[in-house]
Amino acid sequence: MADDIRALSAALARDPSSLQYVELAEQLRRRGKMQEAVQVAMYGLGRHPEHADGYDCLARIHADRGELTEARAAWERALAIAPEHGGALRGIGFLFYRQGDAKRAVDALVRAVAADPADEAARRALAVLRGEPVPEPSPALYPEGDTRRKTPADVPQLRATAAALRALEAELAPLPPPPVIPPAPAAAAPPGARAPVFAGLEGATADMLLLDARGLVLAGGLRAADGSDASELAAAALAGVSGEAERTAGYLKVGEWTAIVAEAESANVVLAPVGEGALLMVRREKSTPVGLALRIAERARGAAARWLEEQR
Amino acid sequence: MSDVFQHSLDRISRVRGVQGSMFVAAEDGLAVAQLLMAGVSGKVLAAFAASLARKASGAAAATGAGKVRFVQMQAAGGVLLVALGGELLVAVVADAGVNVGLARLEMIRAVDAAAAL
């Protein structure tokens, strides 16, 4: 392995923009050289700030160091870049479990398995959490004629989570059976089928989204540039914003937060709390003045608040 | 370099209602230079400005809005403004009635000046 590190270091020195920084950081992590691993990962991410694999690697390093807040932030960043990143979904699933949030742990692991059906660690962890029989590793992991049981050391995709899985199984063993988790809902309703909360407002089903505190869509919709429905993914990514804003407002002693405006390259995004943990997102083209976007968001917030009141 | 930071912070602080402004390392949320009124915690402002900028950037990316340049968080008793540049960001905490447009112009000028160093 030392040779691997030397070779990777040399390769990175020859080509500093190489994506091999991820493999080098991973090798250092496995050797327990955490500080060097962080430095390599941060160096690479400095050059490739939108590289989801880099954030996934950085998160694993933080997780190994017990820095769970930092690990979660790095995995969330990876998922913001690549919402179906299997490694990040699996990692954050384990984090949710360690924080006692079994529901979100299951949600994340379900998505991890969907993203990578060959991810044995995620499948096994999911089975443990659901109280189902733990599946045997897939035959695909055993080449014909190879009767030796594969270990995490043999299978890269198992290494990162094997220790966490063992810890998870050990923790669950003495506990009573977990509560029955209701089956996943059928495919999410398309924007047009959701409650017409924003009817009459421009972008009612393409640029306005109402979500609850768990990151689940309540109403509205968000269309991606290719016209596909991006509501569910956006809602999941937006779920933590309210908490962050509340903490920020509390520490800065500026009272309750009322809106966040993010001015970005191609659009302005307004986020506003609606009550009961619900969050409103309004997206407007860059050409729309920020002040006007705020006024539109205020109208949408009024409509959302009235609708939520009716649902009581 | 510090003259550039101080000059930029001086200009921002002339905007009526600004209680404090600072340059913050985007990656770790540590203060680089600051000009704060009494009672404003630089460490808190730096840490939360960087954290909020990351969160808002992630949220904007998820909505397909692209790279975030400026974030404002409005609250009942004040506003937090963050201008994002390269490795540094500029954070401002101000009264609720601050002229956000003017502060924004000065903040974006500040991050551009820092990026040019």
CSV table of C-alpha atoms in Angstrom, one decimal:
chain,number,residue,atom,x,y,z
A,1,MET,CA,0.0,0.0,0.0
A,2,ALA,CA,2.9,2.3,0.7
A,3,ASP,CA,3.9,1.8,-2.9
A,4,ASP,CA,0.4,2.8,-4.0
A,5,ILE,CA,0.7,6.0,-2.0
A,6,ARG,CA,4.0,6.8,-3.5
A,7,ALA,CA,2.7,6.1,-7.0
A,8,LEU,CA,-0.4,8.2,-6.5
A,9,SER,CA,1.6,11.0,-4.9
A,10,ALA,CA,3.9,11.0,-7.9
A,11,ALA,CA,1.0,11.0,-10.3
A,12,LEU,CA,-0.6,13.9,-8.5
A,13,ALA,CA,2.7,15.8,-8.5
A,14,ARG,CA,2.9,15.3,-12.3
A,15,ASP,CA,-0.6,16.4,-12.8
A,16,PRO,CA,-2.0,18.5,-9.9
A,17,SER,CA,-5.4,18.7,-11.5
A,18,SER,CA,-5.8,14.9,-11.6
A,19,LEU,CA,-8.8,13.4,-9.9
A,20,GLN,CA,-6.4,10.8,-8.4
A,21,TYR,CA,-6.4,12.9,-5.3
A,22,VAL,CA,-9.5,11.0,-4.2
A,23,GLU,CA,-7.7,7.6,-4.3
A,24,LEU,CA,-4.6,9.0,-2.6
A,25,ALA,CA,-6.8,10.5,0.2
A,26,GLU,CA,-8.6,7.2,0.5
A,27,GLN,CA,-5.3,5.2,0.8
A,28,LEU,CA,-4.1,7.6,3.4
A,29,ARG,CA,-7.4,7.2,5.3
A,30,ARG,CA,-7.1,3.5,5.3
A,31,ARG,CA,-3.5,3.7,6.7
A,32,GLY,CA,-4.8,6.0,9.5
A,33,LYS,CA,-3.0,9.0,8.2
A,34,MET,CA,-6.0,11.2,8.7
A,35,GLN,CA,-4.4,14.6,8.8
A,36,GLU,CA,-2.6,13.9,5.5
A,37,ALA,CA,-5.8,12.5,4.1
A,38,VAL,CA,-7.8,15.6,4.9
A,39,GLN,CA,-5.1,17.8,3.4
A,40,VAL,CA,-5.1,15.8,0.1
A,41,ALA,CA,-8.9,15.8,-0.1
A,42,MET,CA,-9.1,19.5,0.6
A,43,TYR,CA,-6.4,20.2,-1.9
A,44,GLY,CA,-8.3,18.3,-4.6
A,45,LEU,CA,-11.6,19.9,-3.7
A,46,GLY,CA,-10.0,23.3,-4.0
A,47,ARG,CA,-9.3,22.4,-7.6
A,48,HIS,CA,-12.5,20.5,-8.2
A,49,PRO,CA,-15.1,22.2,-6.0
A,50,GLU,CA,-18.0,20.3,-7.7
A,51,HIS,CA,-16.5,16.8,-7.4
A,52,ALA,CA,-19.0,14.6,-5.5
A,53,ASP,CA,-16.5,11.7,-5.1
A,54,GLY,CA,-14.1,14.1,-3.4
A,55,TYR,CA,-16.7,15.2,-0.9
A,56,ASP,CA,-17.7,11.6,-0.3
A,57,CYS,CA,-14.0,10.8,0.5
A,58,LEU,CA,-13.7,13.8,2.8
A,59,ALA,CA,-16.8,12.7,4.6
A,60,ARG,CA,-15.5,9.2,5.3
A,61,ILE,CA,-12.3,10.8,6.7
A,62,HIS,CA,-14.3,13.0,9.0
A,63,ALA,CA,-16.5,10.1,10.0
A,64,ASP,CA,-13.4,8.0,10.9
A,65,ARG,CA,-12.2,10.9,13.1
A,66,GLY,CA,-15.6,11.1,14.8
A,67,GLU,CA,-16.3,14.5,13.3
A,68,LEU,CA,-19.9,13.7,12.4
A,69,THR,CA,-21.1,17.2,11.8
A,70,GLU,CA,-18.4,17.8,9.3
A,71,ALA,CA,-19.0,14.3,7.8
A,72,ARG,CA,-22.6,15.1,7.3
A,73,ALA,CA,-21.9,18.4,5.7
A,74,ALA,CA,-19.5,16.8,3.3
A,75,TRP,CA,-22.0,14.1,2.3
A,76,GLU,CA,-24.7,16.7,1.9
A,77,ARG,CA,-22.5,18.6,-0.4
A,78,ALA,CA,-21.8,15.5,-2.4
A,79,LEU,CA,-25.6,14.9,-2.7
A,80,ALA,CA,-26.2,18.5,-3.6
A,81,ILE,CA,-23.9,17.9,-6.6
A,82,ALA,CA,-24.9,14.4,-7.3
A,83,PRO,CA,-28.3,13.6,-5.7
A,84,GLU,CA,-28.0,9.9,-6.4
A,85,HIS,CA,-24.4,9.4,-5.2
A,86,GLY,CA,-24.5,5.9,-3.7
A,87,GLY,CA,-21.6,6.4,-1.4
A,88,ALA,CA,-22.9,9.6,0.0
A,89,LEU,CA,-26.4,8.2,0.5
A,90,ARG,CA,-25.0,5.2,2.3
A,91,GLY,CA,-22.8,7.3,4.5
A,92,ILE,CA,-25.5,9.7,5.4
A,93,GLY,CA,-27.8,6.8,6.1
A,94,PHE,CA,-25.4,5.5,8.7
A,95,LEU,CA,-25.1,8.9,10.2
A,96,PHE,CA,-28.9,9.3,10.5
A,97,TYR,CA,-29.0,6.0,12.3
A,98,ARG,CA,-26.2,7.0,14.7
A,99,GLN,CA,-28.2,10.1,15.5
A,100,GLY,CA,-31.3,8.0,16.2
A,101,ASP,CA,-33.2,8.9,13.1
A,102,ALA,CA,-34.2,5.5,11.8
A,103,LYS,CA,-36.8,6.8,9.4
A,104,ARG,CA,-34.3,9.0,7.5
A,105,ALA,CA,-31.6,6.3,7.8
A,106,VAL,CA,-34.0,3.9,6.0
A,107,ASP,CA,-34.9,6.6,3.4
A,108,ALA,CA,-31.2,7.2,2.6
A,109,LEU,CA,-30.3,3.5,2.5
A,110,VAL,CA,-33.3,2.8,0.2
A,111,ARG,CA,-32.0,5.5,-2.2
A,112,ALA,CA,-28.5,4.1,-1.9
A,113,VAL,CA,-29.6,0.7,-2.9
A,114,ALA,CA,-31.7,2.1,-5.7
A,115,ALA,CA,-28.6,4.1,-6.9
A,116,ASP,CA,-26.3,1.0,-6.7
A,117,PRO,CA,-28.1,-2.3,-6.4
A,118,ALA,CA,-24.8,-4.0,-6.0
A,119,ASP,CA,-24.1,-2.1,-2.7
A,120,GLU,CA,-24.2,-5.1,-0.4
A,121,ALA,CA,-23.4,-3.1,2.7
A,122,ALA,CA,-26.3,-0.8,2.2
A,123,ARG,CA,-28.7,-3.7,1.5
A,124,ARG,CA,-27.6,-5.5,4.6
A,125,ALA,CA,-27.8,-2.4,6.8
A,126,LEU,CA,-31.3,-1.7,5.4
A,127,ALA,CA,-32.4,-5.3,6.2
A,128,VAL,CA,-31.0,-4.9,9.8
A,129,LEU,CA,-32.9,-1.6,10.3
A,130,ARG,CA,-36.1,-3.1,8.9
A,131,GLY,CA,-35.8,-6.2,11.1
A,132,GLU,CA,-35.7,-8.4,8.0
A,133,PRO,CA,-33.3,-11.3,7.4
A,134,VAL,CA,-29.9,-10.1,6.5
A,135,PRO,CA,-29.3,-11.0,2.8
A,136,GLU,CA,-26.4,-13.1,1.9
A,137,PRO,CA,-23.9,-11.3,-0.2
A,138,SER,CA,-24.7,-11.4,-3.9
A,139,PRO,CA,-23.2,-14.4,-5.9
A,140,ALA,CA,-21.8,-11.8,-8.2
A,141,LEU,CA,-19.2,-11.1,-5.5
A,142,TYR,CA,-18.0,-14.7,-5.7
A,143,PRO,CA,-16.3,-15.6,-9.0
A,144,GLU,CA,-17.0,-19.1,-10.2
A,145,GLY,CA,-14.8,-21.6,-8.4
A,146,ASP,CA,-13.9,-19.2,-5.6
A,147,THR,CA,-15.4,-20.6,-2.5
A,148,ARG,CA,-13.5,-18.3,-0.2
A,149,ARG,CA,-15.9,-15.9,1.5
A,150,LYS,CA,-15.1,-12.3,0.3
A,151,THR,CA,-14.3,-9.9,3.1
A,152,PRO,CA,-14.5,-6.1,3.1
A,153,ALA,CA,-10.8,-6.0,2.5
A,154,ASP,CA,-11.4,-7.8,-0.8
A,155,VAL,CA,-14.3,-5.6,-2.0
A,156,PRO,CA,-13.7,-1.9,-2.1
A,157,GLN,CA,-17.4,-1.0,-1.9
A,158,LEU,CA,-17.7,-2.8,1.4
A,159,ARG,CA,-14.7,-1.4,3.1
A,160,ALA,CA,-16.0,2.0,3.9
A,161,THR,CA,-19.1,0.8,5.7
A,162,ALA,CA,-18.2,-2.6,7.0
A,163,ALA,CA,-17.1,-1.3,10.4
A,164,ALA,CA,-20.2,0.9,10.6
A,165,LEU,CA,-22.4,-2.1,9.7
A,166,ARG,CA,-20.8,-4.3,12.4
A,167,ALA,CA,-21.3,-1.5,14.9
A,168,LEU,CA,-24.9,-1.1,13.7
A,169,GLU,CA,-25.7,-4.8,14.0
A,170,ALA,CA,-24.1,-4.9,17.5
A,171,GLU,CA,-26.1,-2.0,18.7
A,172,LEU,CA,-29.3,-3.4,17.3
A,173,ALA,CA,-28.9,-6.9,18.7
A,174,PRO,CA,-30.0,-6.3,22.3
A,175,LEU,CA,-32.8,-4.0,21.2
A,176,PRO,CA,-36.5,-5.0,20.8
A,177,PRO,CA,-37.7,-5.4,17.2
A,178,PRO,CA,-37.7,-2.1,15.4
A,179,PRO,CA,-41.1,-0.5,14.7
A,180,VAL,CA,-42.7,-1.5,11.5
A,181,ILE,CA,-41.8,0.9,8.9
A,182,PRO,CA,-44.7,1.7,6.5
A,183,PRO,CA,-44.1,0.8,2.9
A,184,ALA,CA,-42.7,3.5,0.8
A,185,PRO,CA,-45.4,5.6,-0.8
A,186,ALA,CA,-46.1,5.0,-4.5
A,187,ALA,CA,-44.4,7.2,-7.0
A,188,ALA,CA,-44.6,10.8,-5.9
A,189,ALA,CA,-47.4,12.8,-7.4
A,190,PRO,CA,-46.4,14.8,-10.4
A,191,PRO,CA,-46.6,18.6,-9.9
A,192,GLY,CA,-50.0,18.9,-11.8
A,193,ALA,CA,-51.5,16.3,-9.5
A,194,ARG,CA,-50.6,18.1,-6.3
A,195,ALA,CA,-52.9,20.5,-4.4
A,196,PRO,CA,-53.2,23.7,-6.4
A,197,VAL,CA,-51.9,25.8,-3.5
A,198,PHE,CA,-50.2,28.4,-5.8
A,199,ALA,CA,-52.9,28.6,-8.4
A,200,GLY,CA,-53.0,32.0,-10.1
A,201,LEU,CA,-49.3,32.6,-9.4
A,202,GLU,CA,-46.8,32.5,-12.2
A,203,GLY,CA,-44.7,29.3,-12.0
A,204,ALA,CA,-47.2,27.6,-9.7
A,205,THR,CA,-46.2,24.1,-10.7
A,206,ALA,CA,-42.7,24.7,-12.1
A,207,ASP,CA,-40.9,27.2,-9.8
A,208,MET,CA,-42.7,27.0,-6.5
A,209,LEU,CA,-42.3,24.3,-3.9
A,210,LEU,CA,-43.7,23.8,-0.5
A,211,LEU,CA,-42.0,21.2,1.6
A,212,ASP,CA,-42.3,19.9,5.2
A,213,ALA,CA,-39.6,19.8,7.8
A,214,ARG,CA,-38.6,16.3,6.7
A,215,GLY,CA,-37.9,17.4,3.1
A,216,LEU,CA,-41.1,15.9,1.7
A,217,VAL,CA,-43.0,17.8,-1.0
A,218,LEU,CA,-46.4,19.2,0.2
A,219,ALA,CA,-47.4,21.2,-2.9
A,220,GLY,CA,-46.1,23.0,-5.9
A,221,GLY,CA,-43.4,21.7,-8.1
A,222,LEU,CA,-39.9,22.4,-9.5
A,223,ARG,CA,-38.9,21.6,-13.1
A,224,ALA,CA,-35.3,21.0,-14.1
A,225,ALA,CA,-33.8,22.6,-17.2
A,226,ASP,CA,-34.7,19.5,-19.2
A,227,GLY,CA,-38.3,19.7,-18.1
A,228,SER,CA,-38.2,16.8,-15.8
A,229,ASP,CA,-39.7,17.0,-12.3
A,230,ALA,CA,-37.0,17.9,-9.8
A,231,SER,CA,-39.3,18.5,-6.9
A,232,GLU,CA,-38.4,15.5,-4.7
A,233,LEU,CA,-34.6,16.0,-5.1
A,234,ALA,CA,-34.8,19.7,-4.4
A,235,ALA,CA,-37.0,19.2,-1.4
A,236,ALA,CA,-34.6,16.7,0.1
A,237,ALA,CA,-31.7,19.2,-0.4
A,238,LEU,CA,-33.6,22.1,1.1
A,239,ALA,CA,-34.7,20.2,4.2
A,240,GLY,CA,-31.8,21.4,6.4
A,241,VAL,CA,-32.0,25.1,5.5
A,242,SER,CA,-34.7,26.0,8.0
A,243,GLY,CA,-32.7,24.6,10.9
A,244,GLU,CA,-29.5,26.3,9.8
A,245,ALA,CA,-31.3,29.6,9.4
A,246,GLU,CA,-32.9,29.3,12.9
A,247,ARG,CA,-29.5,28.6,14.4
A,248,THR,CA,-27.9,31.5,12.6
A,249,ALA,CA,-30.6,34.0,13.5
A,250,GLY,CA,-30.5,32.8,17.1
A,251,TYR,CA,-26.7,33.2,17.5
A,252,LEU,CA,-26.7,36.6,15.8
A,253,LYS,CA,-29.7,37.7,17.9
A,254,VAL,CA,-31.6,39.1,15.0
A,255,GLY,CA,-34.9,37.6,15.8
A,256,GLU,CA,-36.9,35.1,13.7
A,257,TRP,CA,-35.8,34.7,10.1
A,258,THR,CA,-38.3,35.6,7.5
A,259,ALA,CA,-36.6,34.9,4.2
A,260,ILE,CA,-33.4,33.9,2.5
A,261,VAL,CA,-32.5,35.1,-1.0
A,262,ALA,CA,-29.8,33.3,-2.9
A,263,GLU,CA,-28.7,35.1,-6.0
A,264,ALA,CA,-27.1,32.6,-8.3
A,265,GLU,CA,-25.7,32.4,-11.9
A,266,SER,CA,-28.9,31.5,-13.6
A,267,ALA,CA,-31.7,32.2,-11.1
A,268,ASN,CA,-32.6,33.8,-7.9
A,269,VAL,CA,-34.0,31.5,-5.2
A,270,VAL,CA,-36.2,32.7,-2.3
A,271,LEU,CA,-36.7,30.5,0.8
A,272,ALA,CA,-39.2,31.4,3.4
A,273,PRO,CA,-40.6,29.6,6.5
A,274,VAL,CA,-44.4,29.1,6.4
A,275,GLY,CA,-45.0,27.6,9.8
A,276,GLU,CA,-45.0,24.2,11.5
A,277,GLY,CA,-41.6,23.6,10.0
A,278,ALA,CA,-42.8,24.0,6.4
A,279,LEU,CA,-40.5,25.8,3.9
A,280,LEU,CA,-41.4,27.6,0.7
A,281,MET,CA,-39.1,27.8,-2.2
A,282,VAL,CA,-39.6,30.2,-5.1
A,283,ARG,CA,-37.3,30.3,-8.1
A,284,ARG,CA,-37.2,33.2,-10.5
A,285,GLU,CA,-35.1,33.8,-13.6
A,286,LYS,CA,-32.0,36.0,-13.1
A,287,SER,CA,-33.7,38.8,-15.0
A,288,THR,CA,-36.4,39.1,-12.3
A,289,PRO,CA,-35.3,41.8,-9.8
A,290,VAL,CA,-34.7,40.5,-6.3
A,291,GLY,CA,-37.3,42.8,-4.9
A,292,LEU,CA,-39.9,41.5,-7.2
A,293,ALA,CA,-39.0,37.9,-6.4
A,294,LEU,CA,-39.4,38.7,-2.7
A,295,ARG,CA,-42.9,40.1,-3.4
A,296,ILE,CA,-43.9,37.0,-5.4
A,297,ALA,CA,-42.6,34.8,-2.6
A,298,GLU,CA,-44.6,36.8,0.0
A,299,ARG,CA,-47.8,36.2,-2.0
A,300,ALA,CA,-46.9,32.5,-2.3
A,301,ARG,CA,-46.2,32.3,1.4
A,302,GLY,CA,-49.6,33.7,2.1
A,303,ALA,CA,-51.3,31.1,-0.1
A,304,ALA,CA,-49.3,28.3,1.5
A,305,ALA,CA,-50.1,29.5,5.0
A,306,ARG,CA,-53.8,29.6,4.3
A,307,TRP,CA,-53.6,26.1,2.7
A,308,LEU,CA,-51.7,24.7,5.6
A,309,GLU,CA,-54.3,26.1,8.0
A,310,GLU,CA,-57.1,24.4,6.0
A,311,GLN,CA,-55.3,21.1,6.4
A,312,ARG,CA,-55.5,21.2,10.2
B,1,MET,CA,-3.1,42.9,1.5
B,2,SER,CA,-4.5,44.0,4.8
B,3,ASP,CA,-4.9,47.5,3.5
B,4,VAL,CA,-7.2,46.3,0.8
B,5,PHE,CA,-9.3,44.4,3.3
B,6,GLN,CA,-9.5,47.3,5.7
B,7,HIS,CA,-10.3,49.8,2.9
B,8,SER,CA,-13.1,47.5,1.7
B,9,LEU,CA,-14.5,47.0,5.2
B,10,ASP,CA,-14.4,50.8,5.8
B,11,ARG,CA,-16.5,51.4,2.8
B,12,ILE,CA,-19.0,48.8,3.7
B,13,SER,CA,-19.3,50.1,7.3
B,14,ARG,CA,-20.2,53.5,5.9
B,15,VAL,CA,-23.6,52.1,4.8
B,16,ARG,CA,-26.1,53.2,7.3
B,17,GLY,CA,-27.3,50.3,9.5
B,18,VAL,CA,-24.3,48.1,9.1
B,19,GLN,CA,-23.2,46.7,12.5
B,20,GLY,CA,-20.2,44.7,11.3
B,21,SER,CA,-18.4,43.4,8.3
B,22,MET,CA,-15.7,40.9,7.8
B,23,PHE,CA,-13.7,38.8,5.4
B,24,VAL,CA,-14.1,35.1,6.1
B,25,ALA,CA,-12.4,32.0,4.8
B,26,ALA,CA,-15.1,30.3,2.9
B,27,GLU,CA,-13.8,26.8,3.6
B,28,ASP,CA,-13.4,26.8,7.4
B,29,GLY,CA,-15.5,29.9,8.5
B,30,LEU,CA,-12.5,31.6,10.2
B,31,ALA,CA,-12.2,35.4,10.3
B,32,VAL,CA,-9.6,37.0,8.0
B,33,ALA,CA,-10.3,40.7,8.7
B,34,GLN,CA,-13.1,42.4,10.5
B,35,LEU,CA,-14.6,45.7,11.4
B,36,LEU,CA,-17.3,45.2,14.0
B,37,MET,CA,-19.4,47.4,16.4
B,38,ALA,CA,-19.3,46.5,20.1
B,39,GLY,CA,-21.4,43.5,20.9
B,40,VAL,CA,-21.1,41.8,17.6
B,41,SER,CA,-19.2,38.5,17.8
B,42,GLY,CA,-16.8,38.1,14.9
B,43,LYS,CA,-16.4,34.4,15.5
B,44,VAL,CA,-20.1,33.8,15.5
B,45,LEU,CA,-20.7,35.9,12.4
B,46,ALA,CA,-17.8,34.3,10.5
B,47,ALA,CA,-18.9,30.7,11.4
B,48,PHE,CA,-22.5,31.2,10.6
B,49,ALA,CA,-22.0,33.2,7.5
B,50,ALA,CA,-19.8,30.5,6.0
B,51,SER,CA,-22.2,27.8,7.1
B,52,LEU,CA,-25.2,29.6,5.7
B,53,ALA,CA,-23.4,30.3,2.4
B,54,ARG,CA,-22.6,26.6,2.1
B,55,LYS,CA,-26.2,25.6,2.8
B,56,ALA,CA,-27.7,28.2,0.4
B,57,SER,CA,-25.2,27.2,-2.2
B,58,GLY,CA,-26.3,23.6,-1.9
B,59,ALA,CA,-29.9,24.5,-2.0
B,60,ALA,CA,-29.5,26.7,-5.1
B,61,ALA,CA,-27.5,23.9,-6.8
B,62,ALA,CA,-30.4,21.5,-6.1
B,63,THR,CA,-32.8,23.8,-7.7
B,64,GLY,CA,-30.7,24.2,-10.8
B,65,ALA,CA,-29.9,27.9,-10.1
B,66,GLY,CA,-26.2,27.5,-10.4
B,67,LYS,CA,-23.3,29.0,-8.5
B,68,VAL,CA,-24.4,31.4,-5.7
B,69,ARG,CA,-23.0,34.9,-5.7
B,70,PHE,CA,-24.9,36.6,-2.9
B,71,VAL,CA,-27.0,35.5,0.0
B,72,GLN,CA,-29.2,37.6,2.2
B,73,MET,CA,-31.0,36.2,5.3
B,74,GLN,CA,-33.8,38.6,6.5
B,75,ALA,CA,-34.9,38.4,10.0
B,76,ALA,CA,-37.2,40.4,12.2
B,77,GLY,CA,-34.4,42.3,13.9
B,78,GLY,CA,-31.7,42.4,11.3
B,79,VAL,CA,-30.2,41.0,8.2
B,80,LEU,CA,-27.2,38.8,7.4
B,81,LEU,CA,-25.6,39.4,4.1
B,82,VAL,CA,-22.9,37.2,2.5
B,83,ALA,CA,-21.1,37.9,-0.8
B,84,LEU,CA,-19.3,34.9,-2.1
B,85,GLY,CA,-16.1,35.1,-4.1
B,86,GLY,CA,-13.3,32.6,-4.4
B,87,GLU,CA,-11.6,31.5,-1.2
B,88,LEU,CA,-13.0,34.4,0.8
B,89,LEU,CA,-16.5,35.7,1.4
B,90,VAL,CA,-17.6,39.0,2.9
B,91,ALA,CA,-20.2,38.8,5.7
B,92,VAL,CA,-22.2,41.7,7.0
B,93,VAL,CA,-24.7,41.9,9.9
B,94,ALA,CA,-27.0,44.9,9.8
B,95,ASP,CA,-30.2,46.5,11.0
B,96,ALA,CA,-33.4,45.3,9.4
B,97,GLY,CA,-33.7,48.7,7.7
B,98,VAL,CA,-30.3,48.7,6.0
B,99,ASN,CA,-30.1,49.6,2.3
B,100,VAL,CA,-29.4,46.1,1.1
B,101,GLY,CA,-28.8,47.2,-2.4
B,102,LEU,CA,-26.0,49.6,-1.4
B,103,ALA,CA,-24.4,47.1,1.0
B,104,ARG,CA,-24.6,44.5,-1.7
B,105,LEU,CA,-22.7,46.7,-4.2
B,106,GLU,CA,-19.9,47.4,-1.7
B,107,MET,CA,-19.7,43.8,-0.6
B,108,ILE,CA,-19.4,42.5,-4.2
B,109,ARG,CA,-16.7,45.1,-4.9
B,110,ALA,CA,-14.9,43.9,-1.8
B,111,VAL,CA,-14.9,40.2,-2.8
B,112,ASP,CA,-13.8,41.2,-6.3
B,113,ALA,CA,-10.9,43.2,-4.8
B,114,ALA,CA,-9.9,40.3,-2.6
B,115,ALA,CA,-10.0,37.9,-5.4
B,116,ALA,CA,-7.7,40.1,-7.5
B,117,LEU,CA,-5.0,40.0,-4.8
